PDB file of C-alpha atoms in Angstrom:
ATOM      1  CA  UNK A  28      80.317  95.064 102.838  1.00  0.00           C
ATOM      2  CA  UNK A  29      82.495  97.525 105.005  1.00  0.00           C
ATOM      3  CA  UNK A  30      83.398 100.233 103.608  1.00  0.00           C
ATOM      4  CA  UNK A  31      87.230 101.315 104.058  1.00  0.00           C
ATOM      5  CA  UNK A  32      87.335 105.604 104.488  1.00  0.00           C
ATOM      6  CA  UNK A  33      90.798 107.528 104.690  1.00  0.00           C
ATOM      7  CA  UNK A  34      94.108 106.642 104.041  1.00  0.00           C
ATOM      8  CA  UNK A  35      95.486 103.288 103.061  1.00  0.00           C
ATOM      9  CA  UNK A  36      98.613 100.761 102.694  1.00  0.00           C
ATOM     10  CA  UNK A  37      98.023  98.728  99.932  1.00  0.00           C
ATOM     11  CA  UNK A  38     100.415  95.531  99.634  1.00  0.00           C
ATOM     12  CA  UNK A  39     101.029  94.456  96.404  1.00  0.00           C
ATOM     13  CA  UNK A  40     103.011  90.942  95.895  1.00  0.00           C
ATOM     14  CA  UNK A  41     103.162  89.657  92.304  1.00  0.00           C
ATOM     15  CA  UNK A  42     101.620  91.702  90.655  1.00  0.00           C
ATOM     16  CA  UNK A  43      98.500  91.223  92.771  1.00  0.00           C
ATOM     17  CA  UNK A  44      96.561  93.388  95.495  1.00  0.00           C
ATOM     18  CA  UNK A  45      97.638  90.965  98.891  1.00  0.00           C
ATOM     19  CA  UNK A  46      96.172  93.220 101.562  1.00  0.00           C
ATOM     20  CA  UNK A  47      94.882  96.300 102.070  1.00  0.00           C
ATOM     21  CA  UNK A  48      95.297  97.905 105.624  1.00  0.00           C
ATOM     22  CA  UNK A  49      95.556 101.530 107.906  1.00  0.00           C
ATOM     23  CA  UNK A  50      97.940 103.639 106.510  1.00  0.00           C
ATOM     24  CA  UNK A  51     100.056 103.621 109.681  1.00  0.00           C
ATOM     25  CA  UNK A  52     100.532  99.656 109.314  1.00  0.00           C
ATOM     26  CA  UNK A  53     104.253  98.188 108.975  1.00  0.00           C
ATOM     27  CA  UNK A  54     104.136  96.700 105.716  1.00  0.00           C
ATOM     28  CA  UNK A  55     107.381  95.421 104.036  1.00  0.00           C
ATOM     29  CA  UNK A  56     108.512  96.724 100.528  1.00  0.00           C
ATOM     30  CA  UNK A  57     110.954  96.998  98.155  1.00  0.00           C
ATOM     31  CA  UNK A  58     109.434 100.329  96.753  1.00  0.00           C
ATOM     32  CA  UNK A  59     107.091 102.494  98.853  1.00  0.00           C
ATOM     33  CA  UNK A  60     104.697 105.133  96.306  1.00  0.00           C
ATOM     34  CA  UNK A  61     102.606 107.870  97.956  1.00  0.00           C
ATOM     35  CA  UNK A  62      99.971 109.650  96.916  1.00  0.00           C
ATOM     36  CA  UNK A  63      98.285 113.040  97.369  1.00  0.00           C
ATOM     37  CA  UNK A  64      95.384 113.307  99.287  1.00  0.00           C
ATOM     38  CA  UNK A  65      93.124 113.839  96.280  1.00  0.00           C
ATOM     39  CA  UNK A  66      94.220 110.527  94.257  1.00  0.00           C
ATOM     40  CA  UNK A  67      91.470 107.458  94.682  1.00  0.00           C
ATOM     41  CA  UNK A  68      93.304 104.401  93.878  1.00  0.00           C
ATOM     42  CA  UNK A  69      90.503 101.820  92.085  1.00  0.00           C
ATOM     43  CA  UNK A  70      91.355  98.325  90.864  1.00  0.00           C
ATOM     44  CA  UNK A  71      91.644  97.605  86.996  1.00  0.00           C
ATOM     45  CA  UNK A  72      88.922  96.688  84.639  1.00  0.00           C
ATOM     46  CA  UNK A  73      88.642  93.349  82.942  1.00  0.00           C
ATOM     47  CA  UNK A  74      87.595  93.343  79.559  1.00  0.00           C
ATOM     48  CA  UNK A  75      86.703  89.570  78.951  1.00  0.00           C
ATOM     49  CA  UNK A  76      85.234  89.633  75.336  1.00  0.00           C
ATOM     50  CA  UNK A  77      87.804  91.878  72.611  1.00  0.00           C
ATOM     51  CA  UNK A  78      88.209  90.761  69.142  1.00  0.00           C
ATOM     52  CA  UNK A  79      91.583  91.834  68.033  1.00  0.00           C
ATOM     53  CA  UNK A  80      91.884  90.902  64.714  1.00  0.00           C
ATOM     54  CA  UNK A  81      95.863  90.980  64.386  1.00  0.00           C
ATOM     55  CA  UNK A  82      97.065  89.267  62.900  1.00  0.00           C
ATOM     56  CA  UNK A  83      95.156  88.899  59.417  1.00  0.00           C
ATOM     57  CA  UNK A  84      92.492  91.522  60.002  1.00  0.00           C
ATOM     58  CA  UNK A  85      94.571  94.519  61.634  1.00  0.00           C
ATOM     59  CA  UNK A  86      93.114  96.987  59.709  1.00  0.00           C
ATOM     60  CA  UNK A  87      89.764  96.614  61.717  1.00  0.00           C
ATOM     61  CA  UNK A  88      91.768  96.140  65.003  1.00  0.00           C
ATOM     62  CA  UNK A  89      95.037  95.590  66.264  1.00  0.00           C
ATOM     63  CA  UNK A  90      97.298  95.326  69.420  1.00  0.00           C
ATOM     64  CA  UNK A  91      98.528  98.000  69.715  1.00  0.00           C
ATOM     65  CA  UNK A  92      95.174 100.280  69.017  1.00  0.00           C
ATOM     66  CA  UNK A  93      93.224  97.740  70.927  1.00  0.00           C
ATOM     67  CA  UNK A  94      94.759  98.054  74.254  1.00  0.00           C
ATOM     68  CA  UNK A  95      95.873 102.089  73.888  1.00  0.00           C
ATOM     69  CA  UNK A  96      92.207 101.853  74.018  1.00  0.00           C
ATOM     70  CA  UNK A  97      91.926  99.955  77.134  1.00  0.00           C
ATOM     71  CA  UNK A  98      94.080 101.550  79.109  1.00  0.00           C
ATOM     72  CA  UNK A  99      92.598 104.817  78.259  1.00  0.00           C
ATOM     73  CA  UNK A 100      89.342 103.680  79.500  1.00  0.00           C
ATOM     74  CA  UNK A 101      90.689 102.203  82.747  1.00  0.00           C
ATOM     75  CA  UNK A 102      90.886  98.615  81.101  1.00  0.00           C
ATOM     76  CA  UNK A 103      93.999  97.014  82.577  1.00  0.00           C
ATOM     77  CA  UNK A 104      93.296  93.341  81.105  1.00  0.00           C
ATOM     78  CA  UNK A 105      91.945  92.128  77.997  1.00  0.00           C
ATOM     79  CA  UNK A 106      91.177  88.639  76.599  1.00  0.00           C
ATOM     80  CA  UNK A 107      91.612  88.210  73.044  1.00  0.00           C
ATOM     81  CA  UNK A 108      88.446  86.308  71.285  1.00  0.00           C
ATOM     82  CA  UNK A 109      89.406  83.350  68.988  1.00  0.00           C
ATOM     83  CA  UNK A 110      87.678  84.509  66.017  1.00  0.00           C
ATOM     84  CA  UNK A 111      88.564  87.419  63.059  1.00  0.00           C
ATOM     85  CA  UNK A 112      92.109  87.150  62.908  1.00  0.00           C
ATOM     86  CA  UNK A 113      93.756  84.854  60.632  1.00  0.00           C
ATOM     87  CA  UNK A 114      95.104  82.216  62.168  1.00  0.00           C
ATOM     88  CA  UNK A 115      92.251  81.849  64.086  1.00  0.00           C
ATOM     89  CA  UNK A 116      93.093  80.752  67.578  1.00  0.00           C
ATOM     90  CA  UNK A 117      92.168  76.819  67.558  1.00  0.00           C
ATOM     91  CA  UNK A 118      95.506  74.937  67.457  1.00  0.00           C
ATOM     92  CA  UNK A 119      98.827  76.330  69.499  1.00  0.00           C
ATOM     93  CA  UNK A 120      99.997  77.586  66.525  1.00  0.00           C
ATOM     94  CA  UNK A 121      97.764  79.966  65.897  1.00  0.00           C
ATOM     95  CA  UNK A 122      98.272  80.649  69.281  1.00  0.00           C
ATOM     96  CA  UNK A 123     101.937  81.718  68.982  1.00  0.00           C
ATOM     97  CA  UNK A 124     100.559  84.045  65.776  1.00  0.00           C
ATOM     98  CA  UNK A 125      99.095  85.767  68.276  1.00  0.00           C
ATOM     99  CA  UNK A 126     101.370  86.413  70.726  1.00  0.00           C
ATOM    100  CA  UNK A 127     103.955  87.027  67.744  1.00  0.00           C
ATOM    101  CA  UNK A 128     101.299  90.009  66.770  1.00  0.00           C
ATOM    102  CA  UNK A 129     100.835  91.306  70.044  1.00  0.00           C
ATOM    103  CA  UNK A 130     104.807  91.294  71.321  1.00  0.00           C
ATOM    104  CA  UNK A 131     105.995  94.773  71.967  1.00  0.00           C
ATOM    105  CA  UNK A 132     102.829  96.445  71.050  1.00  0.00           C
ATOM    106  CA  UNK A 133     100.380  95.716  74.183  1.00  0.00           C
ATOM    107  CA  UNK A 134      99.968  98.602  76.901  1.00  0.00           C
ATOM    108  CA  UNK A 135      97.258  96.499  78.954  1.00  0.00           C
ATOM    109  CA  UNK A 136      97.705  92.895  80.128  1.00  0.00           C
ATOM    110  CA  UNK A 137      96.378  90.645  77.094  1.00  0.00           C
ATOM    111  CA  UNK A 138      95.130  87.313  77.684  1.00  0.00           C
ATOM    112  CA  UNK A 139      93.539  84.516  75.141  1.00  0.00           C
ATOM    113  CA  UNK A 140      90.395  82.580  74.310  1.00  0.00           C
ATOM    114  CA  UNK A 141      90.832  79.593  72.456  1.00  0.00           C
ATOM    115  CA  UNK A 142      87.901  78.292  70.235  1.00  0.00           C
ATOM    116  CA  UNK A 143      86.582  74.774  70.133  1.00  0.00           C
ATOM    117  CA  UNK A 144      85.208  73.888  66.502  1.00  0.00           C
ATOM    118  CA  UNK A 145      84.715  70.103  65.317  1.00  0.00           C
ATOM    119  CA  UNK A 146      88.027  68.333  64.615  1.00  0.00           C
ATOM    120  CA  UNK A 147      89.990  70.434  67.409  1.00  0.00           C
ATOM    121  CA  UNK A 148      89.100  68.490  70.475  1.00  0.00           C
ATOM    122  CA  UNK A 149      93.114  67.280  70.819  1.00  0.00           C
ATOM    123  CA  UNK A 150      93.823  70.989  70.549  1.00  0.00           C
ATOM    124  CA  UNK A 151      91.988  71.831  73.194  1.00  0.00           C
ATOM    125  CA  UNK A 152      94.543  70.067  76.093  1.00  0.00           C
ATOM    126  CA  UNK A 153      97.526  71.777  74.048  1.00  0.00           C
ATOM    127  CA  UNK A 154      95.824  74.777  73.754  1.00  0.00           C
ATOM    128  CA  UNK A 155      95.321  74.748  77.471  1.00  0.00           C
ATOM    129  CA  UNK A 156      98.909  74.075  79.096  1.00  0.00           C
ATOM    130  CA  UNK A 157      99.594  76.985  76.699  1.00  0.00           C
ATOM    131  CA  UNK A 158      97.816  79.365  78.535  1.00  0.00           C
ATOM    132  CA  UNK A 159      94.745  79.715  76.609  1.00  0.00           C
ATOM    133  CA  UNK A 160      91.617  81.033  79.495  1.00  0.00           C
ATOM    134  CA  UNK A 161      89.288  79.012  78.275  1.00  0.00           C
ATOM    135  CA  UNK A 162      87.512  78.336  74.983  1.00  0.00           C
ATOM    136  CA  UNK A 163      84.104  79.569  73.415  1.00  0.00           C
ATOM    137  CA  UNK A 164      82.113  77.606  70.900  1.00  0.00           C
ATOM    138  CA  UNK A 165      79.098  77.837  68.621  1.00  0.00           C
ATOM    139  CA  UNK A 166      75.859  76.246  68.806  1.00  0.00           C
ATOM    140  CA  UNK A 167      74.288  77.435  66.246  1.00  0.00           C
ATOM    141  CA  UNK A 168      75.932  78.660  62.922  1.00  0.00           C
ATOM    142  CA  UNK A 169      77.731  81.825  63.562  1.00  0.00           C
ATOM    143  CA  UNK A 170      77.868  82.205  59.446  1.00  0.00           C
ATOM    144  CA  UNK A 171      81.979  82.571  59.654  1.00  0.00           C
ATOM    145  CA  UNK A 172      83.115  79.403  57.892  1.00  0.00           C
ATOM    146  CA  UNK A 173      85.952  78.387  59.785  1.00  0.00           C
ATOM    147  CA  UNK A 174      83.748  78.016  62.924  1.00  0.00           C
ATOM    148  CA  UNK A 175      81.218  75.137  62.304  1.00  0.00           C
ATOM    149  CA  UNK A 176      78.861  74.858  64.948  1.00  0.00           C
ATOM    150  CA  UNK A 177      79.078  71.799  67.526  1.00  0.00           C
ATOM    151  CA  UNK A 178      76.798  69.158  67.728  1.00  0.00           C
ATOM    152  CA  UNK A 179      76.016  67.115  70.446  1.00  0.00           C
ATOM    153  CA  UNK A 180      78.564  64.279  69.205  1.00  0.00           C
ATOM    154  CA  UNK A 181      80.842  67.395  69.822  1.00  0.00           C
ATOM    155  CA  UNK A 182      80.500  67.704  73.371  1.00  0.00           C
ATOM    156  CA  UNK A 183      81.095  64.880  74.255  1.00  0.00           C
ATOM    157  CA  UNK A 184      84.544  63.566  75.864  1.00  0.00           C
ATOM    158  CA  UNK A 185      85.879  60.739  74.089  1.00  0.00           C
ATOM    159  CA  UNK A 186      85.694  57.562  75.968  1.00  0.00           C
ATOM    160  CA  UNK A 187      88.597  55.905  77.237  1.00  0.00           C
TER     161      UNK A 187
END
């Protein structure tokens, strides 16, 4: 990997880093921010595995502590886990319990797990065009009740 010393443009275009080039380079911007010579500028941190329990459980964790905690720690995402909030995040609505929770109280982007438990599987496509990142599971009992282990009948698609 080459490493890039001195100063730098850095593009950004939705949201996203889209190039990264020699400070003198004719980049096109709506907003231009420089900064002094001292400043490093280092991507965000992805936190993948967070259980914030809002809503149900917010007294061991919520939104708005959750991600003041993040982004104190350089954390600029963080995806929700599926399990110790109440509704737990298998169906869509649970789903929108969760973003209800977290609207207006996130300072780092949030994203969400969704959890696949036996008797969810048409969930799961809902759950999906939602926005959900992907979905954890259990193999073995976990010893929370509302999240039964799979079997192998479990992961299985249904046939057509």
């Amino acid at each position: 990997m080459r490493r890039r010393r001195g100063r730098r443009s850095i593009a950004i275009r939705d949201g996203r880093i889209a190039s990264v080039a020699p400070a003198d380079a004719q980049l096109s911007a709506a907003r231009e921010v420089e900064f002094d010579a001292h400043v490093v500028v280092l991507p965000g941190i992805v936190d993948s595995h967070v259980h914030v329990c809002e809503p149900g459980n917010t007294d061991w964790e919520g939104f708005a502590t959750a991600t003041k905690a993040a982004a104190a720690g350089g954390i600029t995402t963080l995806v929700d886990m599926p399990i110790d909030s109440v509704p737990a995040t298998v169906t869509v609505d649970a789903l929108e319990a969760k973003r209800a929770a977290a609207r207006n109280q996130c300072h780092v982007d949030v994203g969400f797990w969704g959890e696949r438990i036996p008797g969810n599987l048409a969930d799961m496509q809902r759950l999906r065009e939602e926005g959900v990142l992907g979905f954890k599971c259990f193999l073995i009992d976990p010893g929370v009740p509302d999240f039964a282990p799979l079997d192998t009948v479990g992961w299985r698609r249904p046939s057509r």
